[in-house]
Coordinates of C-alpha atoms and ligand atoms in Angstrom, one line a residue:
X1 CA 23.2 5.6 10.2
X2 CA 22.9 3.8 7.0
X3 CA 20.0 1.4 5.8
X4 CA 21.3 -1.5 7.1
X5 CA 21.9 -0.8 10.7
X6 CA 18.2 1.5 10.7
X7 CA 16.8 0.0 13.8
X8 CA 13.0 0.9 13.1
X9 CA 10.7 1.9 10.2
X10 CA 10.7 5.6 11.8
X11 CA 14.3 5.8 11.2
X12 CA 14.0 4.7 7.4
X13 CA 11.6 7.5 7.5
X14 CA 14.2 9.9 8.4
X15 CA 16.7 9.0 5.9
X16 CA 13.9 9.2 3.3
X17 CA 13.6 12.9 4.3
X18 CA 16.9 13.6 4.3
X19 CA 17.6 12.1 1.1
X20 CA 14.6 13.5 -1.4
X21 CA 13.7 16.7 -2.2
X22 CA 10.8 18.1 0.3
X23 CA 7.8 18.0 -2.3
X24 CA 8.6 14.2 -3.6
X25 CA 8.7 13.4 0.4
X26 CA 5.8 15.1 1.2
X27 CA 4.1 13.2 -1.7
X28 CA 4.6 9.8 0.2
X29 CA 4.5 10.7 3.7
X30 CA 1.5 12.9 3.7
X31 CA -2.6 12.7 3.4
X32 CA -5.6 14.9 2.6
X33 CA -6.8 17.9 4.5
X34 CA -6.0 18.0 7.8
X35 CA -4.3 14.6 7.7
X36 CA -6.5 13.1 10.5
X37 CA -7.4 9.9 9.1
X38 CA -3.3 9.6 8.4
X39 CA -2.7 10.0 12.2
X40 CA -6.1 8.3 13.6
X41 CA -4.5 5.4 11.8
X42 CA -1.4 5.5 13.7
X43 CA -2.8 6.6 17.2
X44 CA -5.4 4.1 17.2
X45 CA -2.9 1.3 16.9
X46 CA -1.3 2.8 19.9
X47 CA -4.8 2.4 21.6
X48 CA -4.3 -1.2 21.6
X49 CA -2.8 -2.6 24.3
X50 CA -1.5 -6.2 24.8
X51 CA -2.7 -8.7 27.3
X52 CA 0.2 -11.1 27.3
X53 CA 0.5 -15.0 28.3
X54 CA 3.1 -16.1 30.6
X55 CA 4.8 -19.5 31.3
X56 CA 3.6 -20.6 27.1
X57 CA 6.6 -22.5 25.5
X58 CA 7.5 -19.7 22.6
X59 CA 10.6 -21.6 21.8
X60 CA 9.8 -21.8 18.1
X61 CA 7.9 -19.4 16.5
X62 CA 5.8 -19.1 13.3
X63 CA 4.9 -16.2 11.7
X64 CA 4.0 -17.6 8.5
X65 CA 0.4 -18.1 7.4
X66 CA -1.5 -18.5 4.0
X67 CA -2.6 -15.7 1.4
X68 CA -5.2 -16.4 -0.9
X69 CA -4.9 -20.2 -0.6
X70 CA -0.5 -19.8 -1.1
X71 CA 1.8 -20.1 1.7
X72 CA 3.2 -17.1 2.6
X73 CA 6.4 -16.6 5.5
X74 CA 5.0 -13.2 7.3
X75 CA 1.0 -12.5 7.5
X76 CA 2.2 -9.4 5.0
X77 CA 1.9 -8.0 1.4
X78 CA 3.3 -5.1 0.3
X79 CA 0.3 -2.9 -1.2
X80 CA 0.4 -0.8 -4.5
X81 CA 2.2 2.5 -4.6
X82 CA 2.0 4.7 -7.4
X83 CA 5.0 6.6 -9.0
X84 CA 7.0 4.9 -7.1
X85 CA 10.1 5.8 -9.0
X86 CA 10.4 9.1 -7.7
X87 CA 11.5 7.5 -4.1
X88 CA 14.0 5.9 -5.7
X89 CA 14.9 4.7 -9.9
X90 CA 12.9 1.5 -10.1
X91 CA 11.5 1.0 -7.0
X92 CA 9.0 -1.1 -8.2
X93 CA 11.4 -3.6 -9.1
X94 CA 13.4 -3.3 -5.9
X95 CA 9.9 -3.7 -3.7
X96 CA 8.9 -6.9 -5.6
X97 CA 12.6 -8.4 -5.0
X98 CA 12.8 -7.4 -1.1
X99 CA 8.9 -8.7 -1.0
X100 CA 9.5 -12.2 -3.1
X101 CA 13.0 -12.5 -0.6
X102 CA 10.7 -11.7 2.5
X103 CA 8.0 -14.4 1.0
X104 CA 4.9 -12.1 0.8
X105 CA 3.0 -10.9 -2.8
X106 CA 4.0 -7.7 -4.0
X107 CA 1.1 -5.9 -5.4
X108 CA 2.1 -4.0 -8.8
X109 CA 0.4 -0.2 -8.7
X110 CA -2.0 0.4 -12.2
X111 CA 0.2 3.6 -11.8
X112 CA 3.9 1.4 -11.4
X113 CA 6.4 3.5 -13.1
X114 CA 8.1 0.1 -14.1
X115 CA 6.0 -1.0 -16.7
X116 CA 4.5 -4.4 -15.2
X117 CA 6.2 -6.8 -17.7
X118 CA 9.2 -5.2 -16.8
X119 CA 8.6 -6.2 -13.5
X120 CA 7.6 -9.5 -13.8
X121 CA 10.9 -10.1 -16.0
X122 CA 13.0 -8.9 -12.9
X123 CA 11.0 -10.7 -10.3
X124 CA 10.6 -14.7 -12.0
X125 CA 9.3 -15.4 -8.7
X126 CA 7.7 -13.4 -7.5
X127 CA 3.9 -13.6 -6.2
X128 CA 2.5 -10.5 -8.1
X129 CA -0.5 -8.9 -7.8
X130 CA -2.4 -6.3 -10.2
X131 CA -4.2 -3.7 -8.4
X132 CA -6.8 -1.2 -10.7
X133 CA -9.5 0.8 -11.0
X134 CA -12.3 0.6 -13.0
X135 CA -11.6 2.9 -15.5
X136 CA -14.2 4.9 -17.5
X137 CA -12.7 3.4 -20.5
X138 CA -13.5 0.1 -20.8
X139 CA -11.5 -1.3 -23.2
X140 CA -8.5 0.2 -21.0
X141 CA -9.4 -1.6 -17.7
X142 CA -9.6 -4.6 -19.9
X143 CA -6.4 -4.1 -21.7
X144 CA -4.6 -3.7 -18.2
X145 CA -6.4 -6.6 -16.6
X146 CA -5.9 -8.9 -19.5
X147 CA -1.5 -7.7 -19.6
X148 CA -1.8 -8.3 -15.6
X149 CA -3.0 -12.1 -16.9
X150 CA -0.3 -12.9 -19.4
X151 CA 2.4 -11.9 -16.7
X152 CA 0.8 -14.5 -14.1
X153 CA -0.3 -12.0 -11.3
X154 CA -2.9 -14.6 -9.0
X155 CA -5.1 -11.5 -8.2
X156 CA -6.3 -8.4 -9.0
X157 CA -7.0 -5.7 -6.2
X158 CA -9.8 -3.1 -7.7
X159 CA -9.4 -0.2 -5.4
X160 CA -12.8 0.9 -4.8
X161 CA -11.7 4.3 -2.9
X162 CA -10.9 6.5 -5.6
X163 CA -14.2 8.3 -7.1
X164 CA -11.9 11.2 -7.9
X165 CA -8.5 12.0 -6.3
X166 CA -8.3 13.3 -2.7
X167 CA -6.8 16.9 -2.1
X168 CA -3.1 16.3 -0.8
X169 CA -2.7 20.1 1.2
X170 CA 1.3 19.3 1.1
X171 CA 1.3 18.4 -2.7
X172 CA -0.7 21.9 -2.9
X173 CA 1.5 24.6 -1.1
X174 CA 4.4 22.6 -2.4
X175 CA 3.1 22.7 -5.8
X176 CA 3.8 19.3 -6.7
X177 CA 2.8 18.0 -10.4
X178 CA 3.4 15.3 -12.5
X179 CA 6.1 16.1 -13.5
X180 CA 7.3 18.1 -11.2
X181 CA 7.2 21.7 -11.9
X182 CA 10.9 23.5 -11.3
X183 CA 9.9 25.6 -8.6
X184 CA 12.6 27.8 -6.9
X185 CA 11.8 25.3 -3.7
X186 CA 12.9 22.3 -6.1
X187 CA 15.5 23.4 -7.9
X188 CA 17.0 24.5 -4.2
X189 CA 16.2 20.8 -2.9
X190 CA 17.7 19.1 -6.4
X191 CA 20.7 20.6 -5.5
X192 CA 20.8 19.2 -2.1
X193 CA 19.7 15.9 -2.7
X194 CA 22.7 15.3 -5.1
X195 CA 22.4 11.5 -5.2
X196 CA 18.2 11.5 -5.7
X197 CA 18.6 14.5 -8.8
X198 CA 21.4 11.9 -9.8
X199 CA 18.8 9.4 -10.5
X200 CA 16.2 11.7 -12.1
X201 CA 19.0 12.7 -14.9
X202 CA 20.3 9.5 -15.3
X203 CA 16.5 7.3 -15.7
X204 CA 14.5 10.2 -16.3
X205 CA 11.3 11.3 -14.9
X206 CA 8.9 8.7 -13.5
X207 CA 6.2 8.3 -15.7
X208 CA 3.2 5.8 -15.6
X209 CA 4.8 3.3 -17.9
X210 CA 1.5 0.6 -17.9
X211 CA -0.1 3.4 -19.8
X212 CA 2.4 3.9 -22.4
X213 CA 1.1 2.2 -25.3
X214 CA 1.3 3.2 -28.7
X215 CA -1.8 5.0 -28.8
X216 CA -1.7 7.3 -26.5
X217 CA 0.7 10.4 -25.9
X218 CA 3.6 9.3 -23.8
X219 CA 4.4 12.2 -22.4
X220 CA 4.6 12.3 -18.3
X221 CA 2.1 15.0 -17.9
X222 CA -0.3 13.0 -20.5
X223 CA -0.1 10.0 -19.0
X224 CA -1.3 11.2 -15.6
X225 CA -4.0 12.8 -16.9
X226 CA -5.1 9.8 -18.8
X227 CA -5.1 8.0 -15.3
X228 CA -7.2 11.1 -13.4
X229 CA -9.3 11.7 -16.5
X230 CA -10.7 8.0 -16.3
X231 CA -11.2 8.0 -13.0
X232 CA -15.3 7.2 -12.7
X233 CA -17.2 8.7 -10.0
X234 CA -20.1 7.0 -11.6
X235 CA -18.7 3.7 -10.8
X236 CA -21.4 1.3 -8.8
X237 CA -21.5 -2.3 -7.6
X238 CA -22.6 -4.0 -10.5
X239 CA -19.5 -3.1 -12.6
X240 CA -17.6 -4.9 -9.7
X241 CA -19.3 -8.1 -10.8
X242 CA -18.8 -7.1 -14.7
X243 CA -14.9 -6.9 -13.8
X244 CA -14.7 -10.0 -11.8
X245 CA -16.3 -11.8 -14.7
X246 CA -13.7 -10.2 -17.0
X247 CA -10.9 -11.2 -15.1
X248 CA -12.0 -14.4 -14.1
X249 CA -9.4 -15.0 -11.2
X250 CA -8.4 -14.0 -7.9
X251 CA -10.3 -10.7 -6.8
X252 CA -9.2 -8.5 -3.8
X253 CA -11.8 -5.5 -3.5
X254 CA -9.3 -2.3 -1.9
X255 CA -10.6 0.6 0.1
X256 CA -13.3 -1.0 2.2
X257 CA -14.6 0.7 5.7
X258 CA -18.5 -0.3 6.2
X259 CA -19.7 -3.6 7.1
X260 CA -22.9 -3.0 4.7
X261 CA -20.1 -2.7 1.9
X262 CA -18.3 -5.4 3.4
X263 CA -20.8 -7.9 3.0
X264 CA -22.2 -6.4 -0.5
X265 CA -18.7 -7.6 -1.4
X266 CA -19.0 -11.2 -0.1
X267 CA -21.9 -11.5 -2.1
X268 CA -20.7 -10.7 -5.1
X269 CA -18.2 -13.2 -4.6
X270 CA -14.6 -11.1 -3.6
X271 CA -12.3 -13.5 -2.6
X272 CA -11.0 -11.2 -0.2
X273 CA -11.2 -7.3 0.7
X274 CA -8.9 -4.7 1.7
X275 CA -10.3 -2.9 4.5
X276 CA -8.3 0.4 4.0
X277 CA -8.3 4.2 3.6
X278 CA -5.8 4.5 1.4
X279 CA -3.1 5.5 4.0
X280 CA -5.7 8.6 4.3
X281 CA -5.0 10.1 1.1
X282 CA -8.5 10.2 0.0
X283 CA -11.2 11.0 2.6
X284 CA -9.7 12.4 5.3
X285 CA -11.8 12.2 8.7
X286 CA -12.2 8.7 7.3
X287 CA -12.2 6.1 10.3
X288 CA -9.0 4.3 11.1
X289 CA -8.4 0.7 9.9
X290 CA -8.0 -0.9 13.0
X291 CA -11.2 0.9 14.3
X292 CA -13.1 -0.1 10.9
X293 CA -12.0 -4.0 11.4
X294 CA -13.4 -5.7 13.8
X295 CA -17.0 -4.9 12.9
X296 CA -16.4 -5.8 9.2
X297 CA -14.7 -9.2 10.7
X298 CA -18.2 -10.1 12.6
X299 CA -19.5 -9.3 9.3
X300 CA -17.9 -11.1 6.6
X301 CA -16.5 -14.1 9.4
X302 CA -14.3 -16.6 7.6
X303 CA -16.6 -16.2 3.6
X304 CA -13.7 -13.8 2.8
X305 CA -9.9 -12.8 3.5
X306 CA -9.9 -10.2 5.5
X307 CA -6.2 -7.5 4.8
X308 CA -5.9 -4.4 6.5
X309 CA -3.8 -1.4 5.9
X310 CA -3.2 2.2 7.0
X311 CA -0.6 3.5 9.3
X312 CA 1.6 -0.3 9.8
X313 CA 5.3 0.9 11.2
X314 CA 6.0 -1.8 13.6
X315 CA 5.2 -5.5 13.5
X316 CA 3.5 -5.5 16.9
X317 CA 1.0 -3.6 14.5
X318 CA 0.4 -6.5 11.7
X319 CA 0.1 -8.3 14.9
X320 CA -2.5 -6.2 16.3
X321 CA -4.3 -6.8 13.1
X322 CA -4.4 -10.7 13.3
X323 CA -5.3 -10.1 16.6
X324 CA -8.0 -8.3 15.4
X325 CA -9.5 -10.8 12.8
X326 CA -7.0 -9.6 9.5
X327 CA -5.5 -12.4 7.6
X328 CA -2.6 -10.0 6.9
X329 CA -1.7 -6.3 6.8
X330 CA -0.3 -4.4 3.6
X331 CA 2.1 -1.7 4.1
X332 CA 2.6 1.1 1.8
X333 CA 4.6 4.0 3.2
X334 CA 6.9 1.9 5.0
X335 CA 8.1 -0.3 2.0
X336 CA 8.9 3.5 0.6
X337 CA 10.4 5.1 2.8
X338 CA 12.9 2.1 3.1
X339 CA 13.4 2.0 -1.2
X340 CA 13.9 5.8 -0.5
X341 CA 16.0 5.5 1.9
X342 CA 18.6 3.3 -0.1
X343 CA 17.1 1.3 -3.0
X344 CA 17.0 -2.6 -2.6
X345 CA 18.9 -2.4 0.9
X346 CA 16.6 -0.2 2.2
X347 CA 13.3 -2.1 0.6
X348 CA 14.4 -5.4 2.4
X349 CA 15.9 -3.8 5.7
X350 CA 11.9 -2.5 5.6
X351 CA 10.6 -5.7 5.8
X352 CA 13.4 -7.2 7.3
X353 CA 12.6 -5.0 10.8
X354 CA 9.0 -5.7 10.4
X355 CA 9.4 -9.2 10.3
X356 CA 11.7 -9.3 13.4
X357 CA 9.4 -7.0 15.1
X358 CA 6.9 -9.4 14.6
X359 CA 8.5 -12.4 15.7
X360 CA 9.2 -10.4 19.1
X361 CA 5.8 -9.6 20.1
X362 CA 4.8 -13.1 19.2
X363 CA 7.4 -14.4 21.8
X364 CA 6.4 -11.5 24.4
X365 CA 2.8 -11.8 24.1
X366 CA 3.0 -15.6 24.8
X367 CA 1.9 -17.0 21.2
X368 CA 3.9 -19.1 19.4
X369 CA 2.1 -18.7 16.3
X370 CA 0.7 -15.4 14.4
X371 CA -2.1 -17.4 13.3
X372 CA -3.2 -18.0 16.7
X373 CA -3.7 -14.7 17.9
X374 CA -7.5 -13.2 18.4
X375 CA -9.1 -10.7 20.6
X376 CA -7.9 -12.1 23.6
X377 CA -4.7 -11.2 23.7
X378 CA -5.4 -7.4 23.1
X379 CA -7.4 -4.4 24.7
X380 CA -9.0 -1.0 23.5
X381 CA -8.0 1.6 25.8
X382 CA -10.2 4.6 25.7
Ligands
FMN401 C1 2.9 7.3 -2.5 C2 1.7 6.4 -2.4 C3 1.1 6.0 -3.6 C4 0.0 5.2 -3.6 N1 -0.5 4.7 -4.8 C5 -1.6 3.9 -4.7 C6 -2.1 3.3 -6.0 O1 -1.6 3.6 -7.0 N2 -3.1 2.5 -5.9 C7 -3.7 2.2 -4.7 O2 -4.7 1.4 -4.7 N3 -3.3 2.6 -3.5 C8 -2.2 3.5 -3.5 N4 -1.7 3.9 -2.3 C9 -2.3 3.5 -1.1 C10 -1.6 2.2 -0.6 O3 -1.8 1.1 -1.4 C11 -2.0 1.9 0.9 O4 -3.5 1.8 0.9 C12 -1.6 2.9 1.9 O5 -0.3 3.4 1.6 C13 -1.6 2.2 3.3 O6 -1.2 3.1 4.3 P1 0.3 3.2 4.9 O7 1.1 4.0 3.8 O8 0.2 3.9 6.1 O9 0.9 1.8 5.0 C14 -0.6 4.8 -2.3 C15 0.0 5.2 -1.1 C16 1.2 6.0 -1.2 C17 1.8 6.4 0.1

């Protein structure tokens, strides 16, 4: 099977596998601990069922839908992934083509390792987004924000989920580093992924290119621990409001699970949240998404956009989502494992099958419009 003909995200999944070496896959593919928040967020979209509508004209179709006041053709936007590059040599670049051809925002990780100008300069058109933390340092955050400015991304997404790093079991016994370490296990996988250690020599190793500049070692290894070491576990809500001031635009608060944090948000004047637990990297045992929405919906009601990710493979599921009060779902794993599976054709085959699976389910539920679905049309099995 190549890229093009892979009928599902699953089987982009599999290729990804098959083509990188087992640490680098289990670095996108898995989650903290035990991983239960990674599955709950699956299994609990396959607690939804559908209650469908007969006899409804379905004829045309419309997926499309608007994202922070723009039009955008799928009720999608492909969220920010760190070190991307190591699925595939400038994956950044190749997710914000496939997502500007597919018409949804691409969101540019703090930790890209395309450097964000770059970016921008191979993507003209695309709608970018800037997603951060607030860093320790300052003058860093501001630095970032400020570059995100100049290159005309209409939002910034502050992930709010990271106090310090989640513990990744996978990275652990794999002994995954950045950069990699050459363990026998990886030197063994290098030389059976010929065409991903191909890659690697030719570009390099990924680094966090936002943070190379001038003053600070450029090294791989420094770089990444300039990102961890700023990391702020004493960050509260009232440096959300200093940052929105500082930015002045657009502002997308990521990693949101509690209606009490959900409304603290709205009042501080978010334009929209993210309710997500970061693909269940951080916390695990953390609630699933679609479990966490629709009381954060009743919540915030229509003061804020409302984006969910965690655990979207299929587009029944960004459908579920709507259904379930979301403006639009982000993916994150499944814009990967399609870049790692073969670069730019893999990318937009990714969001190619999503957006087909979408427009399916909106003809077999009986909606003509993704906009128009709400709880209705769905049910919570036990
Ligand atoms: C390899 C990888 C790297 C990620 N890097 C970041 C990041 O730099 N910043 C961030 O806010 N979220 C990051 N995330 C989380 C995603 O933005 C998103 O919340 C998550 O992947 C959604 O779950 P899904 O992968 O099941 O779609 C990352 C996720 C993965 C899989």
């Amino acid at each position: 099977m190549t890229a093009v003909s892979a009928a599902t995200i699953d089987d982009l999944r599999q290729m990804a596998r098959s083509r990188l070496p087992r640490a680098v896959f289990d670095f996108i593919d898995g989650a903290a601990d035990d991983e239960l928040t990674l599955r709950w967020n699956r299994t609990d979209f396959d607690r939804i069922a559908w209650r469908p509508r007969v006899l409804v004209d379905v004829a045309a179709r419309e997926s499309s839908t608007t994202i922070l006041g723009a039009r955008a053709a799928l009720p999608l936007i492909v969220a920010p992934t760190g070190l991307a590059a190591l699925a595939w040599a400038k994956a950044d670049t190749a997710l914000a083509g496939s997502a500007t051809g597919a018409g949804v925002p691409f969101t540019i990780s703090t930790s890209s390792s395309v450097r964000m100008e770059a970016i921008r300069e191979a993507a003209p058109d695309a709608r970018l987004w800037f997603q951060a933390y607030a860093y320790k340092d300052r003058e860093l955050t501001r630095s970032l924000i400020a570059r995100a400015r100049v290159i005309g991304c209409e939002a910034l997404v502050l992930t709010v989920d990271v106090p310090m790093l989640g513990r990744r079991l996978r990275d652990l016994y794999n002994r995954f580093t950045v950069p990699l370490r050459p363990t026998p296990r990886l030197l063994w996988d290098m030389l059976r992924c010929p065409r991903w250690t191909g890659q690697i020599l030719l570009h390099g190793v990924p680094r966090m290119q936002n943070f190379v500049d001038g003053k600070h070692d450029a090294s791989v290894a420094s770089l990444a621990a300039l990102m961890t070491s700023n990391l702020d576990p004493a960050l509260t809500w009232d440096r959300i409001g200093r940052v929105r001031d500082e930015w002045g635009g657009k502002l997308v608060l990521k990693g949101i699970l509690h209606p009490e944090d959900a409304e603290r948000a709205v009042r501080i004047g978010v334009d929209a949240l993210a309710v997500s637990n970061h693909g269940g990297r951080q916390l695990d045992a953390a609630t699933s998404t679609i479990r966490a929405l629709p009381p954060i919906v009743a919540t915030v009601g229509r003061r804020a956009e409302i984006y969910l990710d965690g655990g979207i493979r299929r587009g029944s599921d960004i459908a579920k989502a709507c259904a379930l009060g979301a403006k639009a779902a982000m993916i994150g794993r499944a814009g990967l494992y399609g870049v790692a599976a073969a670069g730019r054709a893999g990318s937009d085959r990714a969001l190619r099958i999503l957006a087909e699976e979408l427009d399916r389910c909106l003809a077999l539920v009986g909606c003509p419009s993704a906009s128009q679905l709400d709880p209705n049309w769905v049910d919570l099995r036990d």
